[in-house]
Short mmCIF file of C-alpha atoms in Angstrom, two decimals:
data_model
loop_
_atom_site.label_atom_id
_atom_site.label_comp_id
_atom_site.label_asym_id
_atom_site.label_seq_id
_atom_site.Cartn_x
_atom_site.Cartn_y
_atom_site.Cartn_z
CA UNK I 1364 189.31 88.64 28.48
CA UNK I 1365 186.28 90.40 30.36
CA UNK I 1366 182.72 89.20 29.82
CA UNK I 1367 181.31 90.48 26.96
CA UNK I 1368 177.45 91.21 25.64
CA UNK I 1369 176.50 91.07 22.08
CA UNK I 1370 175.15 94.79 20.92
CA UNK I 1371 173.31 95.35 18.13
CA UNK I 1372 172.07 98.68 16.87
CA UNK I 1373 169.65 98.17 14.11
CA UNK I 1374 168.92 101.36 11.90
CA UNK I 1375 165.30 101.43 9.49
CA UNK I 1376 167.72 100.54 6.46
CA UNK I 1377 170.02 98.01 8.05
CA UNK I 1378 172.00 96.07 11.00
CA UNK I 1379 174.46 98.59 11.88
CA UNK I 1380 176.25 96.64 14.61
CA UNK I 1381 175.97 93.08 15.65
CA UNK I 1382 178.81 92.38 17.88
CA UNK I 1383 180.31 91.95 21.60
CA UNK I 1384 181.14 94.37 23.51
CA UNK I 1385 182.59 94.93 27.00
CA UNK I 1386 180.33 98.21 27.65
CA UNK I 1387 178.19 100.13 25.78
CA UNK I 1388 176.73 103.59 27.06
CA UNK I 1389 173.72 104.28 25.73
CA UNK I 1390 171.91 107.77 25.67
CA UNK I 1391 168.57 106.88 27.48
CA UNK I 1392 165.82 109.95 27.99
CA UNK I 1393 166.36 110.01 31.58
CA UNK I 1394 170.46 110.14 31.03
CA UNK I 1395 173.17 108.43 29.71
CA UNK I 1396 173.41 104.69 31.29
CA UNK I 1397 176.13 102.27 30.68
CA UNK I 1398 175.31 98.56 30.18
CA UNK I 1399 177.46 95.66 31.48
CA UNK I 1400 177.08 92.19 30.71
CA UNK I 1401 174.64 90.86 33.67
CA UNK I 1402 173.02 93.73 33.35
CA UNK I 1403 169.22 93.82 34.83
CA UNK I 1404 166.31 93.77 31.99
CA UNK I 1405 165.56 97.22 30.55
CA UNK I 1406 163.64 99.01 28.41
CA UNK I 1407 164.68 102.66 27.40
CA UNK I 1408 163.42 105.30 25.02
CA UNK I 1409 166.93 107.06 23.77
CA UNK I 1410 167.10 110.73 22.70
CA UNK I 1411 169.66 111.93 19.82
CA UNK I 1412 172.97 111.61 21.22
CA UNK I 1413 176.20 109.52 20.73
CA UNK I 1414 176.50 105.75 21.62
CA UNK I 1415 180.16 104.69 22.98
CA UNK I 1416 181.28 101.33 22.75
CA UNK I 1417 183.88 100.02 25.08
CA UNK I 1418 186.26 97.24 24.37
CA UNK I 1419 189.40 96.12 25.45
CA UNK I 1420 188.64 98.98 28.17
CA UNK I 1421 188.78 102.32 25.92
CA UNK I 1422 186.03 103.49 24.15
CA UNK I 1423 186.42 101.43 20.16
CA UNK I 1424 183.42 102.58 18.56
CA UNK I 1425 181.09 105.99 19.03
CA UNK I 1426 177.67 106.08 16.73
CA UNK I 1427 175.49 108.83 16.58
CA UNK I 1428 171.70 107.97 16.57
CA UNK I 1429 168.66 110.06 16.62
CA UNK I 1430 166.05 108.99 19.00
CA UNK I 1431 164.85 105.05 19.37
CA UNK I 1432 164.67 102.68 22.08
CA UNK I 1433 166.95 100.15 23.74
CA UNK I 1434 166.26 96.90 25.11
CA UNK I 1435 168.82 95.38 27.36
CA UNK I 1436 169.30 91.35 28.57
CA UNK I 1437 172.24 90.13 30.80
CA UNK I 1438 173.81 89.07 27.49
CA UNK I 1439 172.82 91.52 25.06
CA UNK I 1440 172.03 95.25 24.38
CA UNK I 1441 169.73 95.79 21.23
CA UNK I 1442 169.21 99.55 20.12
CA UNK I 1443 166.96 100.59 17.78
CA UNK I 1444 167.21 103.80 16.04
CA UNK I 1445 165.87 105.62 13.53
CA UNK I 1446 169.34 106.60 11.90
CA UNK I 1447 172.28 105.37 12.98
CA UNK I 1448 175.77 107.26 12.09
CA UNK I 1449 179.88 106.53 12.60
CA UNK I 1450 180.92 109.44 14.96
CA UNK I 1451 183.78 109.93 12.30
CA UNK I 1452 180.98 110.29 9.22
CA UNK I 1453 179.62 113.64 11.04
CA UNK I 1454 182.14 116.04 9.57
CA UNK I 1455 181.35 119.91 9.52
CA UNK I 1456 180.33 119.86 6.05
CA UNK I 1457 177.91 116.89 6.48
CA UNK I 1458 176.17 118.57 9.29
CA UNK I 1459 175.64 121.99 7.64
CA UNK I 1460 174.31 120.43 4.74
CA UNK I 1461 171.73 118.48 7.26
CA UNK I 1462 170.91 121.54 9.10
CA UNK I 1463 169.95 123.34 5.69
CA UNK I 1464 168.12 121.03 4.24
CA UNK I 1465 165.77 120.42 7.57
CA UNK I 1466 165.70 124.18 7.84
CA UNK I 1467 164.31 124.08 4.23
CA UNK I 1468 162.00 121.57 5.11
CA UNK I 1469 160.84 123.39 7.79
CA UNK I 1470 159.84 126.64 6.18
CA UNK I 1471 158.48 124.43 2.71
CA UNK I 1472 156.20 122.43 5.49
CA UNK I 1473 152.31 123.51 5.02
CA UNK I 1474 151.09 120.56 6.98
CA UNK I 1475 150.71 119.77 10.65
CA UNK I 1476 152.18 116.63 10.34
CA UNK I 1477 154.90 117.70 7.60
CA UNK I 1478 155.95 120.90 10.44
CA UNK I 1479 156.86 118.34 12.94
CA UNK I 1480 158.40 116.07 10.86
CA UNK I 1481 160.79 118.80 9.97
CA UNK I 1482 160.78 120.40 13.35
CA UNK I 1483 161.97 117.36 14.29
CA UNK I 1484 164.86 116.91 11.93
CA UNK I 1485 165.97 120.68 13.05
CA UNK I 1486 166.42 119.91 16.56
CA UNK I 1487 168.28 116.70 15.05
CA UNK I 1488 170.87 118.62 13.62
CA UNK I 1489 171.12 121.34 16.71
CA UNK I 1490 172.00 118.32 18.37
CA UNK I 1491 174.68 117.01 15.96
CA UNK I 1492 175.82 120.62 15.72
CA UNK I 1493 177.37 119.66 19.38
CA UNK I 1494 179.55 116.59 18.72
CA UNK I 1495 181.39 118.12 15.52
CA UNK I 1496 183.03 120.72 17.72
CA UNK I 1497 183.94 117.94 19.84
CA UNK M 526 142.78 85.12 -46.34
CA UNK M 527 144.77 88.30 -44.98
CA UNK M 528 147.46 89.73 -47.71
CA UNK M 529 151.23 89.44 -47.32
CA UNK M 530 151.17 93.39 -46.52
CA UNK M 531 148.91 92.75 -43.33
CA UNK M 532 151.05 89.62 -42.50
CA UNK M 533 154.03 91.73 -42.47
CA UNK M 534 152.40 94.94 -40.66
CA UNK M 535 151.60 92.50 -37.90
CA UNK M 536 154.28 90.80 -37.35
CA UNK M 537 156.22 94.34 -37.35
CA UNK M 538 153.66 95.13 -34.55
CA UNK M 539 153.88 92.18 -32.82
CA UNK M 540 157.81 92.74 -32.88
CA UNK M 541 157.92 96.18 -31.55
CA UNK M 542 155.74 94.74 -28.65
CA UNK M 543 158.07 92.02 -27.69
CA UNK M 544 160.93 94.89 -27.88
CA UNK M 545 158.80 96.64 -25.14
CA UNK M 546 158.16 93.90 -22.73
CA UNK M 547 161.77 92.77 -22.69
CA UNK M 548 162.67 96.19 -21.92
CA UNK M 549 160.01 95.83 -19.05
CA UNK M 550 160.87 92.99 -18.35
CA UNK M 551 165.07 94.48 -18.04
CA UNK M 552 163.73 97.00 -15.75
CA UNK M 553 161.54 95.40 -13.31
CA UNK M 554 164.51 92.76 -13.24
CA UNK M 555 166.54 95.38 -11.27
CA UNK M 556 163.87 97.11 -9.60
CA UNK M 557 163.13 93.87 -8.06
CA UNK M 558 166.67 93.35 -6.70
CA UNK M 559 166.70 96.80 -5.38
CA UNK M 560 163.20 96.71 -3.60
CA UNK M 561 164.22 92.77 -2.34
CA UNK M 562 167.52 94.22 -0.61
CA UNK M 563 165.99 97.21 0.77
CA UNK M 564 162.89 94.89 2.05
CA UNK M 565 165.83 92.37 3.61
CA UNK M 566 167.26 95.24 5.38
CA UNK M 567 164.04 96.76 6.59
CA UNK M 568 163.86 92.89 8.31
CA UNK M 569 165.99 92.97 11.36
CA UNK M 570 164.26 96.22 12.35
CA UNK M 571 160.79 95.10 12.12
CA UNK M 572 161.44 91.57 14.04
CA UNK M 573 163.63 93.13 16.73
CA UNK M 574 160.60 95.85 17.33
CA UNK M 575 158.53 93.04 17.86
CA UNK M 576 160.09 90.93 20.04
CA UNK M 577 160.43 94.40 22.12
CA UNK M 578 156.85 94.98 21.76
CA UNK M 579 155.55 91.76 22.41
CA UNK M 580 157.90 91.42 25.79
CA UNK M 581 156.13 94.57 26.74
CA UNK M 582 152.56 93.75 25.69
CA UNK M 583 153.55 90.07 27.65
CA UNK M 584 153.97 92.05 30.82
CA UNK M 585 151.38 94.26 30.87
CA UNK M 586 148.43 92.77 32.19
CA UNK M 587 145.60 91.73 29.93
CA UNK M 588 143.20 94.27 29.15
CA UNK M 589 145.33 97.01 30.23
CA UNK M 590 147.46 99.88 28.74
CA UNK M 591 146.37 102.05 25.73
CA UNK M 592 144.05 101.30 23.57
CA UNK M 593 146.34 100.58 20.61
CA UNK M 594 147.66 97.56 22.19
CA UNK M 595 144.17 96.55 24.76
CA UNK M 596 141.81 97.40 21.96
CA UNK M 597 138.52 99.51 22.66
CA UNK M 598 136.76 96.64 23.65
CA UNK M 599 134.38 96.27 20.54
CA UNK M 600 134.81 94.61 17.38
CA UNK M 601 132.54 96.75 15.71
CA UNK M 602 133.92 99.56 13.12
CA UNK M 603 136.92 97.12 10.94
CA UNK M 604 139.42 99.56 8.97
CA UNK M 605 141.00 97.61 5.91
CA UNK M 606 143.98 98.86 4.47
CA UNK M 607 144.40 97.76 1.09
CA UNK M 608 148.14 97.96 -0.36
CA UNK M 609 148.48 97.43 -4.08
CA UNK M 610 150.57 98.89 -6.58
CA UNK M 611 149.78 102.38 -8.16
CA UNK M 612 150.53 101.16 -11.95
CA UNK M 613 149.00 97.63 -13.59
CA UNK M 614 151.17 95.49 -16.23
CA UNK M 615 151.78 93.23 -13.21
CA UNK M 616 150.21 90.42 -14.12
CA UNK M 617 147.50 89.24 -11.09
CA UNK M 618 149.26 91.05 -8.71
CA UNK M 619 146.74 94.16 -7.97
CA UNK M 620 144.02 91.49 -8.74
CA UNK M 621 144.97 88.86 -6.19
CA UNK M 622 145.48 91.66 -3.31
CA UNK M 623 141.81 92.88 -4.69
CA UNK M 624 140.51 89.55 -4.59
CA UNK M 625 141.01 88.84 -1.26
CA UNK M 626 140.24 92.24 0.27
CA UNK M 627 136.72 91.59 -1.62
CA UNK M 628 136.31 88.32 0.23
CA UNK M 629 137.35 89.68 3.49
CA UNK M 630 135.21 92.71 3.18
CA UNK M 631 132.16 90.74 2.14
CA UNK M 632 133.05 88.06 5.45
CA UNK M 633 133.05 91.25 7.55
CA UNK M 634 129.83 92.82 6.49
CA UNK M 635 128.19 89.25 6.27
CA UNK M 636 128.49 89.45 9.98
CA UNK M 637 127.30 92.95 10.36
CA UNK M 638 129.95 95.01 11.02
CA UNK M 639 130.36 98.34 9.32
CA UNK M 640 133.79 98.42 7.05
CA UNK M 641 136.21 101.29 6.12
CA UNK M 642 138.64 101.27 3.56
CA UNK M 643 141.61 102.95 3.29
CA UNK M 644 143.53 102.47 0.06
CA UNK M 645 147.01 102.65 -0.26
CA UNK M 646 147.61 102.14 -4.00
CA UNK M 647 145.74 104.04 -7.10
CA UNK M 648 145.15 100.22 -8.46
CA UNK M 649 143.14 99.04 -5.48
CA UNK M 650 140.88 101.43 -5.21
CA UNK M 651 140.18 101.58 -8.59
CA UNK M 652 138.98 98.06 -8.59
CA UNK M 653 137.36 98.35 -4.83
CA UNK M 654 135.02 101.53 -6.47
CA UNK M 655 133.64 99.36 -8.49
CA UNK M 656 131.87 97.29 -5.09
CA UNK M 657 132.41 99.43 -2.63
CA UNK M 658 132.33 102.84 -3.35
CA UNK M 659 131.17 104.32 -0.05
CA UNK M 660 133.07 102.08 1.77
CA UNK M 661 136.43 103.81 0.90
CA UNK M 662 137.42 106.35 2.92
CA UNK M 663 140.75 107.50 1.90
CA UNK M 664 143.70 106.78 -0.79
CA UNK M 665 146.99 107.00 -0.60
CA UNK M 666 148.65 107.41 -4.02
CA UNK M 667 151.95 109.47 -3.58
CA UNK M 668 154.27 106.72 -2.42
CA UNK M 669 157.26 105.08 -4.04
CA UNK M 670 158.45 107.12 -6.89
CA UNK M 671 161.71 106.23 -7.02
CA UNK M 672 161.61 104.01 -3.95
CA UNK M 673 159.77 103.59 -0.58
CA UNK M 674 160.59 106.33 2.02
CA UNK M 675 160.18 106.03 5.57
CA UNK M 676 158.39 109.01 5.70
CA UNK M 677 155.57 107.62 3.63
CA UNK M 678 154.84 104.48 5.72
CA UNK M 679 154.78 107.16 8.33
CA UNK M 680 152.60 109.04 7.03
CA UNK M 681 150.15 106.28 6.60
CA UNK M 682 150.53 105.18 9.85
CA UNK M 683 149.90 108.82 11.40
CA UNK M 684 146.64 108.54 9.43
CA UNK M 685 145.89 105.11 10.83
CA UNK M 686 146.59 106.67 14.13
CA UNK M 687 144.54 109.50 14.07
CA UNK M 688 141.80 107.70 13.32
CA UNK M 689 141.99 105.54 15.44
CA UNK M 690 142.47 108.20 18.34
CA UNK M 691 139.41 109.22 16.95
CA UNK M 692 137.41 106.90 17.64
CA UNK M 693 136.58 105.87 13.73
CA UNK M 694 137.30 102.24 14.05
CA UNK M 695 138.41 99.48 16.40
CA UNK M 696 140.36 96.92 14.73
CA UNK M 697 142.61 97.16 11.52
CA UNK M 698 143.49 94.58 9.13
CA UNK M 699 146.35 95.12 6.42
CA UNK M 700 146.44 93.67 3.34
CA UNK M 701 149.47 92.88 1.39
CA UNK M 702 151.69 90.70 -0.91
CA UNK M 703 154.18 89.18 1.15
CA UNK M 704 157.49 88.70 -1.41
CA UNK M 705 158.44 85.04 -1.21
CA UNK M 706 159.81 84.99 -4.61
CA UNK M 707 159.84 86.43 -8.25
CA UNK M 708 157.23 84.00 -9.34
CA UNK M 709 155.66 83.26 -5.57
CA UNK M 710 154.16 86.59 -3.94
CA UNK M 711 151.66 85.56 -0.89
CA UNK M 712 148.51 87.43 -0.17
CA UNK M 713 148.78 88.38 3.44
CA UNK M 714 146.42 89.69 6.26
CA UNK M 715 147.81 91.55 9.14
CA UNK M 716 145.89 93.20 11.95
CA UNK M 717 147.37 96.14 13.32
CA UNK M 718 145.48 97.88 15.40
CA UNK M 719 144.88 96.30 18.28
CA UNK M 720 148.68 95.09 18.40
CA UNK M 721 148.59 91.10 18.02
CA UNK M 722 149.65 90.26 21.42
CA UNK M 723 151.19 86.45 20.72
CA UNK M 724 150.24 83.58 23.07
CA UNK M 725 151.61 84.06 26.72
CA UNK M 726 153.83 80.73 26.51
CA UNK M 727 155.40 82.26 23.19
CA UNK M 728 156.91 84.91 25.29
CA UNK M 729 158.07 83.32 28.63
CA UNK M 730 161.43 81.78 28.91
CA UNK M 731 162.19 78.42 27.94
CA UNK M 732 163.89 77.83 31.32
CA UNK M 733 160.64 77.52 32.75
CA UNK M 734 161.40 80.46 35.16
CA UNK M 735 158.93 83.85 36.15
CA UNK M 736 158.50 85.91 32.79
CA UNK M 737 161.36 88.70 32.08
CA UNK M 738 160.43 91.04 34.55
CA UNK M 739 161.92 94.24 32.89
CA UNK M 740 162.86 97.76 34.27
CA UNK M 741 161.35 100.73 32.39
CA UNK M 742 162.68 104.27 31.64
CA UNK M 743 160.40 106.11 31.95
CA UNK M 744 157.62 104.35 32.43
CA UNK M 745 155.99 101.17 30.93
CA UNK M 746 153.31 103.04 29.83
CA UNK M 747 154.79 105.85 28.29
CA UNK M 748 157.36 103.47 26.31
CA UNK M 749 154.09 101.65 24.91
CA UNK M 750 152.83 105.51 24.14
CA UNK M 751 155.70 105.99 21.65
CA UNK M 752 156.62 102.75 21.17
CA UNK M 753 153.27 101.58 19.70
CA UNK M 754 152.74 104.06 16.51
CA UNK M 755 156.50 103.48 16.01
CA UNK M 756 155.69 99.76 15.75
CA UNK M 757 152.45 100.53 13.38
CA UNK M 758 155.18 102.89 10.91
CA UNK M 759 157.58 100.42 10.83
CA UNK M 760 154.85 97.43 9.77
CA UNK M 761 153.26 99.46 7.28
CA UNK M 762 156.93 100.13 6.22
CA UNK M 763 157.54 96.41 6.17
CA UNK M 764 154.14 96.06 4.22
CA UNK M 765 154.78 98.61 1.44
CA UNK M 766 158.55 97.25 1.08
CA UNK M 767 157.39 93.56 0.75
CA UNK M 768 155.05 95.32 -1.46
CA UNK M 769 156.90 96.60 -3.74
CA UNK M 770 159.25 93.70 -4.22
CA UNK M 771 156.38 91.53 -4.74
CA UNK M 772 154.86 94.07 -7.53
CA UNK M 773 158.33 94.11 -9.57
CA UNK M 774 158.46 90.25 -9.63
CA UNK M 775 155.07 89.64 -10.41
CA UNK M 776 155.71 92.27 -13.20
CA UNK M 777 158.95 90.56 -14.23
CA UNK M 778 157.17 86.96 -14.38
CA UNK M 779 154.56 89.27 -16.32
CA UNK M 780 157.03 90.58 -18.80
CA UNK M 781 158.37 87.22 -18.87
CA UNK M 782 155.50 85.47 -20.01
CA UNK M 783 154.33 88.32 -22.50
CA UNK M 784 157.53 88.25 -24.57
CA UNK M 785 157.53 84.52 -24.60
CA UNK M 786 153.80 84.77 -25.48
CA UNK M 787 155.03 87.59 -28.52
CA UNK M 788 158.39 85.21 -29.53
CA UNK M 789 155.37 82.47 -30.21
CA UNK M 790 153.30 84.70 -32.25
CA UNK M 791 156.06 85.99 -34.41
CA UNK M 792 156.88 82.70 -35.25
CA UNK M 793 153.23 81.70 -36.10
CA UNK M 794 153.14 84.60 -38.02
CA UNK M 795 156.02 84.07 -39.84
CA UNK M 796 154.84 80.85 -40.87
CA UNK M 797 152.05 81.96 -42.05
CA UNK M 798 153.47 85.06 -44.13
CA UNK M 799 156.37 82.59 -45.47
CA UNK M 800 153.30 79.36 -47.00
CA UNK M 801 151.21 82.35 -48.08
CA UNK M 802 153.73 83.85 -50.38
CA UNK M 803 154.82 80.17 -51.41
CA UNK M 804 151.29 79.71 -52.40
CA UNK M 805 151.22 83.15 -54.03
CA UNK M 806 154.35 81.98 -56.21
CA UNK M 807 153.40 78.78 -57.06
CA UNK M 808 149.86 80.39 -58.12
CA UNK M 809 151.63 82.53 -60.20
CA UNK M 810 153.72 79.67 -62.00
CA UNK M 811 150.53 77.65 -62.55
CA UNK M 812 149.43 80.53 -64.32
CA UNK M 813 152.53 81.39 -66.65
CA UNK M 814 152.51 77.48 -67.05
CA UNK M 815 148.89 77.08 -68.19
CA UNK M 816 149.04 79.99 -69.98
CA UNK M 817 152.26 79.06 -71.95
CA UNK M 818 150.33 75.75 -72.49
CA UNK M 819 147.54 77.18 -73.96
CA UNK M 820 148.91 78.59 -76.71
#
């Protein structure tokens, strides 16, 4: 049995994932970094992107998340997102929908603040657009 | 002496009350499980943001880093943000929250600094006009229809921000009812803005060895950039949720007391109705009696 760190990715509505892991690979704004137990200390902003967790040396688990931060120990990898998604949930149909609806958002927006908001939500869905072909 | 007609109309009234506050009651029962779970899972978030927060503030030198988390340096210009509930039947929940935003408003301007208001709740600043009319600058009303969003702590918090960036005050105090139970809400103060950077001991390892030195992408500061209005969202998140839980027990314990309060008076009023028309009766018989005497 390899050494293991506890991850936990913690969405606004809930604890997604409290568990150990033999890897996790996390996608930090400067790139894609994979965590091992022992691990130095780190603090990372993440963009939207896909989380893989390795155990038993294949990749178990993939998440998508949109944006957050992760802070990593020798022992544990905490990452917290905004929203926090099973790879498998994303299905064509699910995405679409999402896409619409910030697209929608996006042209109803008459505020500053309610433009980026949706803005924001578009380039979300460009970006899940990506791992359903996958 | 009030007639057995106006006996009866009241205790029909009375009835039709008590129907209404059970219902009440009924609904802010499940409200209030629904706002305490989604204020439970809102938890892990909120701690684990700042334990990251406060690692970060721990490392940063004192005085240091933006001004969110350093402070301006004055102590001056206080922002209070008073959370209450936008409708009443709560029993002294929007009055408690009031009640102590009065005192600390009154403690800050006692010592001569200049106080802003910013109400989050139409039930607060109703009750804060009264005092302090000018005081309030802004109030947030359109939150929590069906249940607390994300996007509306956000939006608070953007506001907070802005000001702040803007120079229009240097320290800000939250003020909310922290859910401990159905029939226990606590009153709570919370500063803000600047971020409450915890003792220095809190945050260094037990083991005795050199605080967590950590590694930063990208930068330190620029993590504290986004990582500090994130922080303010997600307490004013935390505040509104605890919030809301708090307002549906307080109304249930409300609702509660009002139908036992209505169960009382129906029975008083029964009572009464019931001897009255005894009396009435036994008038009447005296009368038949007498008058069958008489003749």
């Amino acid at each position: 049995m390899a050494a293991t760190l506890h991850l936990e990715v913690v969405s606004l509505e809930r604890l997604l994932v409290s568990e150990p892991v033999e890897m996790v690979v996390v996608p930090g704004t400067e790139g894609y970094f994979g965590v091992l137990p022992q691990h130095m200390l780190l603090l990372s902003t993440l963009r939207p992107g896909v989380i893989d967790v390795y155990n038993g040396g294949a990749i178990a688990e993939r998440y998508f998340v949109t944006g957050g931060f992760a802070e990593v120990t020798g022992s544990s990898c905490t990452v917290l997102v905004d929203e926090a998604l099973p790879l498998a949930t994303l299905t064509r149909a699910f995405v679409t929908e999402r896409a619409a609806k910030a697209k929608s958002l996006l042209d109803a927006a008459n505020t500053d603040e309610d433009r980026r908001r949706a803005a924001t939500m578009v380039a979300h869905a460009q970006v899940m657009e990506t791992y359903v072909a996958a | 002496m009030p007639s057995l007609k106006d006996l009866r109309v009241r205790i029909a009234s009375v009835q039709s009350t008590k129907k209404i506050t059970s219902a009440m009651k009924m609904v802010a029962a499940s409200k209030l499980r629904r706002a305490q779970e989604a204020a439970e899972a809102a938890r892990p978030y909120a701690e684990r943001m700042e334990r990251m927060l406060s690692n970060l503030a721990g490392s940063m030198s004192a005085g240091s880093g933006p001004k969110m988390l350093a402070g301006t340096g004055k102590q001056q210009v206080h922002l209070v943000v008073v959370m209450t509930a936008n409708r009443g039947l709560c029993g002294g929940f929007n009055s408690n929250i009031v009640r102590n935003a009065r005192l600390y408003i009154r403690e800050l301007l006692d010592q001569g600094k200049t106080v802003k208001v910013l109400a989050v709740g139409r039930k607060g600043a109703e009750n804060l006009r009264r005092d302090y009319r000018n005081l309030i600058g802004d109030v947030v009303t359109d939150f929590g229809r069906k249940r607390v969003q994300f996007s509306e702590a956000d939006g608070i918090a953007t506001k907070i921000t802005d000001m702040f960036n803007a120079g229009e005050f240097d320290v800000a105090t939250m003020i909310y009812a922290r859910f401990k139970s159905a029939i226990s809400q606590i009153v709570t103060r919370q500063q803000i803005v600047p971020f409450p950077v915890p003792e220095k001991s809190a945050t260094a390892p037990a083991a005795g060895g050199p605080a967590a030195v950590y590694n930063y992408e990208p930068t330190d500061t620029e993590i504290l950039t986004s990582l500090l209005p994130r922080n303010l969202a997600i307490q004013v998140f935390r505040a509104m949720l605890e919030n809301a839980a708090s307002e549906q027990g307080a109304k249930m314990t409300a609702m509660d007391n009002a139908t036992r309060n209505a169960t009382d008076m129906i029975n008083g009023l029964t009572m009464k109705y019931n001897r009255t028309r005894q009396a009435q009766i036994t008038k009447e018989l005296i009368e038949i009696i007498s008058g069958a005497e008489a003749l």
